[in-house]
């Protein structure tokens, strides 16, 4: 059975994050059994491959090996194998025991991996665990969920591509409709604008003084 060899993924996380390789998917491993066969012997011709004693009566045959039923044991936990098994280099394992032995556990949650997994560098993850790992370590955008491959910005909720932050997270200026970065001004009705628009003229209602359009007026500004 072949275990996928993880691709090396160089990561440089400073003010700029470079993701030089894509994520890999781990291949599923095949489980053998419970298609082993049983046989019966009444002479000393058949020998158990574990205890080397004659197989008299019923025995188990698996992958060309023969065992007394009580000798067909998992090489990791030592308990009997009664169903599916994994075979490697003459040893037999329960499927979960084999995963533990081969390091097929998630690097984030520590639980056994299923039939498929994701590989990042030399670590293996459940798909959802990898997503959480990348978000926590600022390697994936918290808005579009795609890898960060250049400059990025972050807040307490996560990290973001610059354009994703501007287009989907930052407030839009009520005057020029561009994203507001840095200081802003807010009128009494909650309209936000760049600080530079503080003296911008707009049309207001003569009765209530609220702005008639979506733009902001110069009256009643306060600094946030």
Short mmCIF file of C-alpha atoms in Angstrom, two decimals:
data_model
loop_
_atom_site.label_atom_id
_atom_site.label_comp_id
_atom_site.label_asym_id
_atom_site.label_seq_id
_atom_site.Cartn_x
_atom_site.Cartn_y
_atom_site.Cartn_z
CA UNK A 1 0.00 0.00 0.00
CA UNK A 2 1.31 3.42 -0.93
CA UNK A 3 1.06 6.32 1.49
CA UNK A 4 0.99 9.72 -0.27
CA UNK A 5 4.28 11.53 0.00
CA UNK A 6 3.53 15.12 1.11
CA UNK A 7 4.80 17.87 -1.13
CA UNK A 8 7.05 20.42 0.51
CA UNK A 9 5.30 23.75 0.74
CA UNK A 10 7.61 26.70 1.56
CA UNK A 11 5.84 29.36 3.58
CA UNK A 12 7.20 32.82 4.35
CA UNK A 13 4.91 34.75 6.66
CA UNK A 14 6.15 38.28 7.44
CA UNK A 15 4.50 41.47 6.28
CA UNK A 16 3.97 39.59 3.01
CA UNK A 17 2.75 36.03 2.78
CA UNK A 18 4.00 33.95 -0.13
CA UNK A 19 2.24 30.69 -0.81
CA UNK A 20 4.52 29.01 -3.32
CA UNK A 21 2.67 25.73 -3.79
CA UNK A 22 -0.89 24.50 -3.80
CA UNK A 23 -2.50 22.23 -1.24
CA UNK A 24 -2.43 18.50 -1.88
CA UNK A 25 -5.08 15.91 -1.25
CA UNK A 26 -4.09 12.69 0.44
CA UNK A 27 -5.07 9.51 -1.33
CA UNK A 28 -7.40 7.04 0.29
CA UNK A 29 -5.79 3.81 1.44
CA UNK A 30 -7.31 0.45 0.67
CA UNK A 31 -8.56 -1.81 3.41
CA UNK A 32 -8.31 -5.56 3.06
CA UNK A 33 -10.76 -8.05 4.44
CA UNK A 34 -12.94 -9.35 5.74
CA UNK A 35 -12.30 -11.52 2.70
CA UNK A 36 -9.75 -13.76 4.38
CA UNK A 37 -10.60 -17.43 4.09
CA UNK A 38 -10.85 -20.22 6.59
CA UNK A 39 -9.58 -23.72 6.14
CA UNK A 40 -9.36 -26.99 7.98
CA UNK A 41 -6.37 -29.25 8.41
CA UNK A 42 -6.01 -32.66 10.00
CA UNK A 43 -2.24 -33.09 9.58
CA UNK A 44 1.00 -31.31 10.34
CA UNK A 45 1.62 -30.01 6.83
CA UNK A 46 0.20 -26.55 7.52
CA UNK A 47 2.08 -24.36 10.01
CA UNK A 48 0.82 -21.17 11.67
CA UNK A 49 2.89 -18.22 10.46
CA UNK A 50 2.76 -16.59 13.91
CA UNK A 51 3.33 -19.34 16.48
CA UNK A 52 4.94 -21.84 14.04
CA UNK A 53 2.81 -24.65 15.43
CA UNK A 54 0.78 -27.09 13.28
CA UNK A 55 -2.62 -25.96 12.10
CA UNK A 56 -4.95 -28.68 13.29
CA UNK A 57 -8.61 -27.93 12.77
CA UNK A 58 -9.81 -24.56 11.52
CA UNK A 59 -7.40 -21.81 10.49
CA UNK A 60 -7.39 -18.40 8.79
CA UNK A 61 -5.65 -17.65 5.49
CA UNK A 62 -4.94 -14.01 4.59
CA UNK A 63 -2.52 -12.51 2.04
CA UNK A 64 -0.86 -15.91 1.62
CA UNK A 65 -0.31 -16.35 5.38
CA UNK A 66 -1.98 -18.94 7.59
CA UNK A 67 -2.90 -18.50 11.25
CA UNK A 68 -4.72 -20.14 14.09
CA UNK A 69 -7.81 -17.97 14.70
CA UNK A 70 -6.34 -16.90 18.04
CA UNK A 71 -3.04 -16.00 16.34
CA UNK A 72 -4.54 -13.61 13.77
CA UNK A 73 -3.76 -10.51 15.83
CA UNK A 74 -3.22 -6.81 15.19
CA UNK A 75 0.51 -6.05 15.29
CA UNK A 76 -0.14 -2.72 17.05
CA UNK A 77 -2.76 -3.37 19.71
CA UNK A 78 -2.38 -7.16 19.96
CA UNK A 79 -6.13 -7.77 19.81
CA UNK A 80 -7.81 -10.28 17.44
CA UNK A 81 -8.69 -9.17 13.92
CA UNK A 82 -12.25 -10.18 13.12
CA UNK A 83 -13.08 -7.90 10.19
CA UNK A 84 -11.30 -5.51 7.84
CA UNK A 85 -7.54 -5.33 8.14
CA UNK A 86 -4.48 -3.64 6.68
CA UNK A 87 -1.39 -5.62 5.70
CA UNK A 88 2.17 -4.30 5.42
CA UNK A 89 5.51 -6.13 5.44
CA UNK A 90 4.03 -9.30 6.90
CA UNK A 91 2.18 -7.51 9.69
CA UNK A 92 -1.58 -7.17 10.00
CA UNK A 93 -3.47 -4.29 11.60
CA UNK A 94 -6.93 -3.05 12.40
CA UNK A 95 -7.60 -0.13 9.98
CA UNK A 96 -7.56 2.50 12.76
CA UNK A 97 -4.45 1.00 14.35
CA UNK A 98 -2.72 1.19 11.00
CA UNK A 99 -3.64 4.86 10.61
CA UNK A 100 -2.19 5.63 14.03
CA UNK A 101 0.98 3.72 13.27
CA UNK A 102 1.48 5.51 9.96
CA UNK A 103 0.72 8.94 11.39
CA UNK A 104 -2.60 9.27 9.58
CA UNK A 105 -4.04 11.63 12.20
CA UNK A 106 -5.10 15.24 11.75
CA UNK A 107 -2.38 17.71 12.75
CA UNK A 108 -5.00 20.10 14.16
CA UNK A 109 -7.61 18.02 16.01
CA UNK A 110 -5.53 14.87 16.60
CA UNK A 111 -8.31 12.58 15.38
CA UNK A 112 -7.93 9.83 12.80
CA UNK A 113 -8.20 10.84 9.18
CA UNK A 114 -10.84 9.33 6.92
CA UNK A 115 -10.37 7.92 3.45
CA UNK A 116 -9.23 11.34 2.15
CA UNK A 117 -7.27 14.19 3.71
CA UNK A 118 -5.46 17.42 2.87
CA UNK A 119 -1.68 17.87 3.00
CA UNK A 120 0.10 21.12 3.90
CA UNK A 121 3.88 20.83 4.01
CA UNK A 122 4.56 17.66 5.97
CA UNK A 123 1.28 17.76 7.91
CA UNK A 124 -2.07 16.12 7.18
CA UNK A 125 -5.49 17.61 7.98
CA UNK A 126 -9.20 17.01 7.70
CA UNK A 127 -10.46 19.45 5.04
CA UNK A 128 -12.33 21.62 7.58
CA UNK A 129 -9.42 21.51 10.04
CA UNK A 130 -7.05 22.73 7.32
CA UNK A 131 -9.36 25.66 6.59
CA UNK A 132 -9.42 26.61 10.28
CA UNK A 133 -5.63 26.20 10.50
CA UNK A 134 -5.05 28.50 7.53
CA UNK A 135 -7.45 31.15 8.82
CA UNK A 136 -5.86 31.08 12.26
CA UNK A 137 -2.38 31.42 10.79
CA UNK A 138 -3.36 34.15 8.32
CA UNK A 139 -2.72 32.06 5.20
CA UNK A 140 -6.25 32.18 3.83
CA UNK A 141 -8.58 35.13 3.26
CA UNK A 142 -11.44 35.28 5.76
CA UNK A 143 -13.78 36.68 3.11
CA UNK A 144 -13.18 34.67 -0.08
CA UNK A 145 -11.52 31.64 1.60
CA UNK A 146 -8.76 31.60 -1.03
CA UNK A 147 -5.01 31.46 -0.23
CA UNK A 148 -3.27 34.77 0.41
CA UNK A 149 -0.47 35.12 -2.12
CA UNK A 150 0.61 38.73 -1.64
CA UNK A 151 0.08 41.67 0.68
CA UNK A 152 -2.70 41.31 3.21
CA UNK A 153 -4.35 43.08 6.10
CA UNK A 154 -5.93 41.69 9.25
CA UNK A 155 -8.14 42.51 12.19
CA UNK A 156 -9.32 40.56 15.24
CA UNK A 157 -11.51 38.35 13.03
CA UNK A 158 -8.88 37.18 10.56
CA UNK A 159 -6.74 38.14 7.59
CA UNK A 160 -7.88 39.37 4.20
CA UNK A 161 -6.75 40.18 0.70
CA UNK A 162 -6.53 43.97 0.40
CA UNK A 163 -9.17 44.06 -2.34
CA UNK A 164 -11.52 41.72 -0.46
CA UNK A 165 -11.33 43.99 2.58
CA UNK A 166 -12.02 47.11 0.51
CA UNK A 167 -14.85 45.59 -1.51
CA UNK A 168 -16.74 43.62 1.14
CA UNK A 169 -15.78 44.66 4.67
CA UNK A 170 -14.94 48.38 4.83
CA UNK A 171 -17.73 50.95 5.06
CA UNK A 172 -18.40 52.89 1.86
CA UNK A 173 -18.15 56.67 1.77
CA UNK A 174 -21.56 58.34 1.37
CA UNK A 175 -19.97 61.05 -0.79
CA UNK A 176 -17.65 59.25 -3.22
CA UNK A 177 -18.83 55.67 -2.52
CA UNK A 178 -15.26 54.43 -2.13
CA UNK A 179 -14.09 52.28 0.82
CA UNK A 180 -13.21 54.28 3.92
CA UNK A 181 -9.72 53.59 5.23
CA UNK A 182 -8.49 55.55 8.24
CA UNK A 183 -10.44 58.36 9.93
CA UNK A 184 -14.04 59.05 8.96
CA UNK A 185 -16.81 61.50 9.72
CA UNK A 186 -20.40 60.54 10.54
CA UNK A 187 -23.50 62.74 10.35
CA UNK A 188 -26.37 62.55 12.90
CA UNK A 189 -28.15 59.94 10.76
CA UNK A 190 -25.22 57.54 10.56
CA UNK A 191 -23.94 58.41 7.09
CA UNK A 192 -20.19 57.84 6.91
CA UNK A 193 -17.68 59.70 4.78
CA UNK A 194 -13.95 60.24 4.35
CA UNK A 195 -12.62 62.96 6.61
CA UNK A 196 -11.66 65.02 3.54
CA UNK A 197 -15.33 65.41 2.60
CA UNK A 198 -16.13 67.41 5.73
CA UNK A 199 -17.10 70.56 3.83
CA UNK A 200 -18.74 68.84 0.85
CA UNK A 201 -22.03 70.45 -0.24
CA UNK A 202 -25.06 68.19 -0.74
CA UNK A 203 -28.81 68.73 -0.95
CA UNK A 204 -30.67 68.47 2.37
CA UNK A 205 -34.36 68.57 3.22
CA UNK A 206 -35.46 72.09 4.19
CA UNK A 207 -37.75 70.64 6.86
CA UNK A 208 -35.80 67.87 8.63
CA UNK A 209 -32.31 68.62 7.29
CA UNK A 210 -31.74 64.97 6.34
CA UNK A 211 -29.84 64.36 3.12
CA UNK A 212 -32.10 63.82 0.14
CA UNK A 213 -29.65 61.59 -1.74
CA UNK A 214 -27.38 58.87 -0.44
CA UNK A 215 -24.62 61.46 -0.18
CA UNK A 216 -23.74 63.21 3.04
CA UNK A 217 -24.07 66.95 3.81
CA UNK A 218 -21.64 69.16 5.65
CA UNK A 219 -23.94 69.84 8.61
CA UNK A 220 -23.76 67.93 11.89
CA UNK A 221 -20.53 66.06 11.30
CA UNK A 222 -18.74 64.43 14.19
CA UNK A 223 -15.41 62.61 14.28
CA UNK A 224 -15.36 58.89 15.01
#
